[in-house]
JSON list of C-alpha atoms in Angstrom, two decimals:
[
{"chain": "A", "resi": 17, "resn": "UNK", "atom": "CA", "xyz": [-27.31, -42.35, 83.29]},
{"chain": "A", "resi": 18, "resn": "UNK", "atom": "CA", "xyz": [-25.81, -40.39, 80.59]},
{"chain": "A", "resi": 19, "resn": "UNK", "atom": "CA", "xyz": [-27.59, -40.26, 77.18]},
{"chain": "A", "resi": 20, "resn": "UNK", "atom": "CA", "xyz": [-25.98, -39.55, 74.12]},
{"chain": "A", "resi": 21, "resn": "UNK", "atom": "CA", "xyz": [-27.31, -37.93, 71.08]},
{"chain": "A", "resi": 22, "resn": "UNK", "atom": "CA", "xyz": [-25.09, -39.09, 67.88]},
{"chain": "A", "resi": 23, "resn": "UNK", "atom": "CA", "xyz": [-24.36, -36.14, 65.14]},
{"chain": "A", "resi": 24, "resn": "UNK", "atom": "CA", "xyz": [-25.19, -37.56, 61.46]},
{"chain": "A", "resi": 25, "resn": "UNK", "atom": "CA", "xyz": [-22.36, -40.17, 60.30]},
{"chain": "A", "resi": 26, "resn": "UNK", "atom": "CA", "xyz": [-19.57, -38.59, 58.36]},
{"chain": "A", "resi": 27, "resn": "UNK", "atom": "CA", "xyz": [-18.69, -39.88, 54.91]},
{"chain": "A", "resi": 28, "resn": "UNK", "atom": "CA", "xyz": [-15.75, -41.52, 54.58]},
{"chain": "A", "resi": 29, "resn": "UNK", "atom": "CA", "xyz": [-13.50, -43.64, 51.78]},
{"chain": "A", "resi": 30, "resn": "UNK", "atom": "CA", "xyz": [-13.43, -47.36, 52.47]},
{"chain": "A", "resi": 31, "resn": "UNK", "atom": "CA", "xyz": [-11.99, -49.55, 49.54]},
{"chain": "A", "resi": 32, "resn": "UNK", "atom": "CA", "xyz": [-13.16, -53.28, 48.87]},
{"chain": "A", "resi": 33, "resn": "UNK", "atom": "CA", "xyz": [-11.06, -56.28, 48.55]},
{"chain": "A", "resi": 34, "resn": "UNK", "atom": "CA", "xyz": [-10.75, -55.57, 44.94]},
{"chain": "A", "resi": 35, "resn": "UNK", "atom": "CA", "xyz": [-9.14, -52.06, 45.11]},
{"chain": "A", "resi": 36, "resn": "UNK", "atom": "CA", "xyz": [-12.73, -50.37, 44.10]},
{"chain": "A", "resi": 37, "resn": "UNK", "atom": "CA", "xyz": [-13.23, -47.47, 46.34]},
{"chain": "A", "resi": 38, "resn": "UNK", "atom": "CA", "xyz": [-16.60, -45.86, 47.79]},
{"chain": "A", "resi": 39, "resn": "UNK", "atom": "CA", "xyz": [-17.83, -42.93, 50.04]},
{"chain": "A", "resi": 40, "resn": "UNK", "atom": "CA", "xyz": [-20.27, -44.13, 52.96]},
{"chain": "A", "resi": 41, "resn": "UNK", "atom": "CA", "xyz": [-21.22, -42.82, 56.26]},
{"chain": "A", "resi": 42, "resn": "UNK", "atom": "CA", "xyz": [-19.38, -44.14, 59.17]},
{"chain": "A", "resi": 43, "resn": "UNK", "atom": "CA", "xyz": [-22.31, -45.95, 60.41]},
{"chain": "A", "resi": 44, "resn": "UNK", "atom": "CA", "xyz": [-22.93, -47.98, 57.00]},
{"chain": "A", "resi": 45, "resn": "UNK", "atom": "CA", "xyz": [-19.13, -48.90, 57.27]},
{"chain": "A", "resi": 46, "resn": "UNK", "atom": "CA", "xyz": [-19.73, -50.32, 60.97]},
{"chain": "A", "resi": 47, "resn": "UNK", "atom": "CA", "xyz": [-22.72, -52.42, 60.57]},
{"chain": "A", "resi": 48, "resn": "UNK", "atom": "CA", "xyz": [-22.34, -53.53, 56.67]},
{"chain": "A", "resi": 49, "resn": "UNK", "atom": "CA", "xyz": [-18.89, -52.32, 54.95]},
{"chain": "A", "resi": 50, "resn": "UNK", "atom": "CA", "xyz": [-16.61, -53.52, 57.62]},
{"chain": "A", "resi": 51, "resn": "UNK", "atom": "CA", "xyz": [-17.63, -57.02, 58.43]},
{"chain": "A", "resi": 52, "resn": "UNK", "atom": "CA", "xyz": [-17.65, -57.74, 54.15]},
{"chain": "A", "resi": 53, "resn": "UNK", "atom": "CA", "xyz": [-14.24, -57.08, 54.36]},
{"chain": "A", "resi": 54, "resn": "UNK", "atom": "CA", "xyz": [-13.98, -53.27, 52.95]},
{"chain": "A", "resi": 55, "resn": "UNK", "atom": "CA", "xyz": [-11.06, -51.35, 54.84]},
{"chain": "A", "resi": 56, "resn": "UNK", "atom": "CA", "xyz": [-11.00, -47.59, 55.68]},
{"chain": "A", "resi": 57, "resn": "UNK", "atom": "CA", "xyz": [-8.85, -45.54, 52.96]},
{"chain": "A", "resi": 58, "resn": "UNK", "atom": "CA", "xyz": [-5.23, -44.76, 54.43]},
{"chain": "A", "resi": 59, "resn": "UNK", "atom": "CA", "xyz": [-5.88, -40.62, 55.81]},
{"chain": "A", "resi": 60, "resn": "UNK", "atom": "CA", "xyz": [-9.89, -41.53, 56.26]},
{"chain": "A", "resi": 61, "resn": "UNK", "atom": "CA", "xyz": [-9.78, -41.14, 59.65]},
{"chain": "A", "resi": 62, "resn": "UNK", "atom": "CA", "xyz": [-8.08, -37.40, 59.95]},
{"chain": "A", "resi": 63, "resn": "UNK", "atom": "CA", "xyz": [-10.44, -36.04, 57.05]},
{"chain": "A", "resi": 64, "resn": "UNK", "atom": "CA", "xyz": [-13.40, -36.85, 59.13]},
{"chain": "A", "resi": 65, "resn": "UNK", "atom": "CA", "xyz": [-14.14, -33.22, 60.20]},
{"chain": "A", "resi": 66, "resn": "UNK", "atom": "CA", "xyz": [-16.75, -32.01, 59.00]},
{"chain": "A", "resi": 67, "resn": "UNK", "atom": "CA", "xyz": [-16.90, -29.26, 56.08]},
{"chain": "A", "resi": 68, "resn": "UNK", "atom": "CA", "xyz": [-18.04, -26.97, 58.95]},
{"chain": "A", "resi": 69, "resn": "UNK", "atom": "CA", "xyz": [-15.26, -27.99, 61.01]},
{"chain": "A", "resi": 70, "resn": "UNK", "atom": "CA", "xyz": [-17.43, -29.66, 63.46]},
{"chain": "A", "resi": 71, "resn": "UNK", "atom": "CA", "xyz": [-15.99, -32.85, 65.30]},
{"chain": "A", "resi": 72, "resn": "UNK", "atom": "CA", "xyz": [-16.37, -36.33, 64.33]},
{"chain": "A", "resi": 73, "resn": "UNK", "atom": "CA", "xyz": [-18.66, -38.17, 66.41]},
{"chain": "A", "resi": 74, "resn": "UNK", "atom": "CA", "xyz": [-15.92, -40.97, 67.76]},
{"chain": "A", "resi": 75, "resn": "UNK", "atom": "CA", "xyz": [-19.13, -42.87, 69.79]},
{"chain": "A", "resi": 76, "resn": "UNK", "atom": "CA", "xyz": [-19.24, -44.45, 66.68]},
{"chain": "A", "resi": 77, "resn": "UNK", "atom": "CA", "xyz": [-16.12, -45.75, 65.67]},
{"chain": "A", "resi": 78, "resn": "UNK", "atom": "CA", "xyz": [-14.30, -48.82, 67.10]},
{"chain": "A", "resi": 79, "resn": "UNK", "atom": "CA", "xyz": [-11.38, -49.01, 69.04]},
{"chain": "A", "resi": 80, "resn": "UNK", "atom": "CA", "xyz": [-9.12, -50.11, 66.63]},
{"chain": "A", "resi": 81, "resn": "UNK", "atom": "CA", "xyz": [-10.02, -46.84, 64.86]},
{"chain": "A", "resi": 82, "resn": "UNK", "atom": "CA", "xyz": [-9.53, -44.74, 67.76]},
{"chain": "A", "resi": 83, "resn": "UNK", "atom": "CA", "xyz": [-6.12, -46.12, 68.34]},
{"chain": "A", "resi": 84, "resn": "UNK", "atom": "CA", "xyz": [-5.56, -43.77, 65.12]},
{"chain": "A", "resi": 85, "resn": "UNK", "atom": "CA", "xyz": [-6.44, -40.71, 66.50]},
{"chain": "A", "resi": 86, "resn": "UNK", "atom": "CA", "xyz": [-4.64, -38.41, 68.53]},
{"chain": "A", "resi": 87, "resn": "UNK", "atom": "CA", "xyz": [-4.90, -37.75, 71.45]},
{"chain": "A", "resi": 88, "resn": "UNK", "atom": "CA", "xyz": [-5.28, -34.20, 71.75]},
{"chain": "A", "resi": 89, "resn": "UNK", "atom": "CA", "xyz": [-8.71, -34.65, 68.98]},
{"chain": "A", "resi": 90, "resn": "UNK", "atom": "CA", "xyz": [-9.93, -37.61, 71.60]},
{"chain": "A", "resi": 91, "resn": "UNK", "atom": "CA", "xyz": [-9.58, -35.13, 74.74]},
{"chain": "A", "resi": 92, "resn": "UNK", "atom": "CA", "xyz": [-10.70, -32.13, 72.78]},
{"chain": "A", "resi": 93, "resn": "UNK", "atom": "CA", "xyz": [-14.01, -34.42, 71.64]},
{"chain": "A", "resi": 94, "resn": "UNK", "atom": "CA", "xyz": [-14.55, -35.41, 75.48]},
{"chain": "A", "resi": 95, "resn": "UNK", "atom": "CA", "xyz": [-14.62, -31.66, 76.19]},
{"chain": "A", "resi": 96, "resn": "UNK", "atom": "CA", "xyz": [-17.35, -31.14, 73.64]},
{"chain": "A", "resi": 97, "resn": "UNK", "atom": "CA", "xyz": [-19.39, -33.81, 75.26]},
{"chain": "A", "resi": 98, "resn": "UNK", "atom": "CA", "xyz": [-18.43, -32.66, 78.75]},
{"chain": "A", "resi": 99, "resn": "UNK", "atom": "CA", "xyz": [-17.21, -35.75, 79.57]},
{"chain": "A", "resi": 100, "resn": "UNK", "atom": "CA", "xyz": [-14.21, -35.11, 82.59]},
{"chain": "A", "resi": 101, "resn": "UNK", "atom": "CA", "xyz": [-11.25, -36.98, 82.59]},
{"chain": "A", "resi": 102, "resn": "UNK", "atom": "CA", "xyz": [-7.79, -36.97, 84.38]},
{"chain": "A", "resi": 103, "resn": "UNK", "atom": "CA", "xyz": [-5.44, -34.29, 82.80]},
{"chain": "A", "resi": 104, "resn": "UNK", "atom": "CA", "xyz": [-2.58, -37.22, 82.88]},
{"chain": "A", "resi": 105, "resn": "UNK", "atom": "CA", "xyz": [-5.23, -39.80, 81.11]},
{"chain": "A", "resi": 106, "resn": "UNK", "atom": "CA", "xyz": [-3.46, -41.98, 78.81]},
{"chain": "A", "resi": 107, "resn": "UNK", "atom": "CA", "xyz": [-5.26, -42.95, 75.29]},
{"chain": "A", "resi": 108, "resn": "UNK", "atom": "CA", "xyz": [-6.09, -45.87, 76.56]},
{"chain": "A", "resi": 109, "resn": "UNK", "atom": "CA", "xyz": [-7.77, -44.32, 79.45]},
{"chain": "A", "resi": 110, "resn": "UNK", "atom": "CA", "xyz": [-9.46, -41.90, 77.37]},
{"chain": "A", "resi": 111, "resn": "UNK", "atom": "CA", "xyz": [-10.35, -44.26, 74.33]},
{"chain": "A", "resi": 112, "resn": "UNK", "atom": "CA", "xyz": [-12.39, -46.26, 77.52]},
{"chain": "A", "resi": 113, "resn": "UNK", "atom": "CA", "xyz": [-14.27, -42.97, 78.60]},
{"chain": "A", "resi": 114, "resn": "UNK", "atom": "CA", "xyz": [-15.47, -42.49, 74.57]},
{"chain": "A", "resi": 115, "resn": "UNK", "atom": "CA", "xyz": [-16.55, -46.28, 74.11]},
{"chain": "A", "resi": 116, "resn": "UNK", "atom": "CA", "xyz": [-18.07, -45.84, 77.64]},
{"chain": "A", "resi": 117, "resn": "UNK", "atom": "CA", "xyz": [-16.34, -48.53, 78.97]}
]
């Protein structure tokens, strides 16, 4: 079995149903921000790397969210975690290797 180490959450924008936006990790938005409604800032997603240029660590983000990416940042994050896939792996296919499905 495969264990997985998780970097430390980015920061991202998420705005609340009244317009008001904040800066919280990734992980606060998936376990409180998200199911109160708050959304993820239009752009969030592809200023996720960090100020290092490091990847963003997509085990945490839901599918809906890696439906955003491309795929060329999903196959170059699988490469980092030396996880092999297909060279003709669609983003579904791929998106399925990240949530470990």
């Amino acid at each position: 079995m495969t264990t997985y180490v998780k970097a430390l959450d980015s920061i991202i924008k998420v705005v609340d149903l009244n317009g008001k936006e904040q800066q919280v990790t990734q992980r606060a938005y998936d376990v409180v921000y998200k199911a109160k409604g708050y959304k993820l800032v239009d752009g969030s997603l592809d200023n996720q790397k960090g100020q290092e240029g490091e990847l963003v660590d997509y085990f945490t983000l839901s599918r809906e969210e890696l439906e955003k990416v491309k795929n060329d940042d999903l196959k170059a994050f699988l490469d980092q975690e030396e996880i092999e896939y297909p060279s003709t792996a669609k983003k579904e296919e791929l998106i399925d290797l990240v949530l470990g499905e």
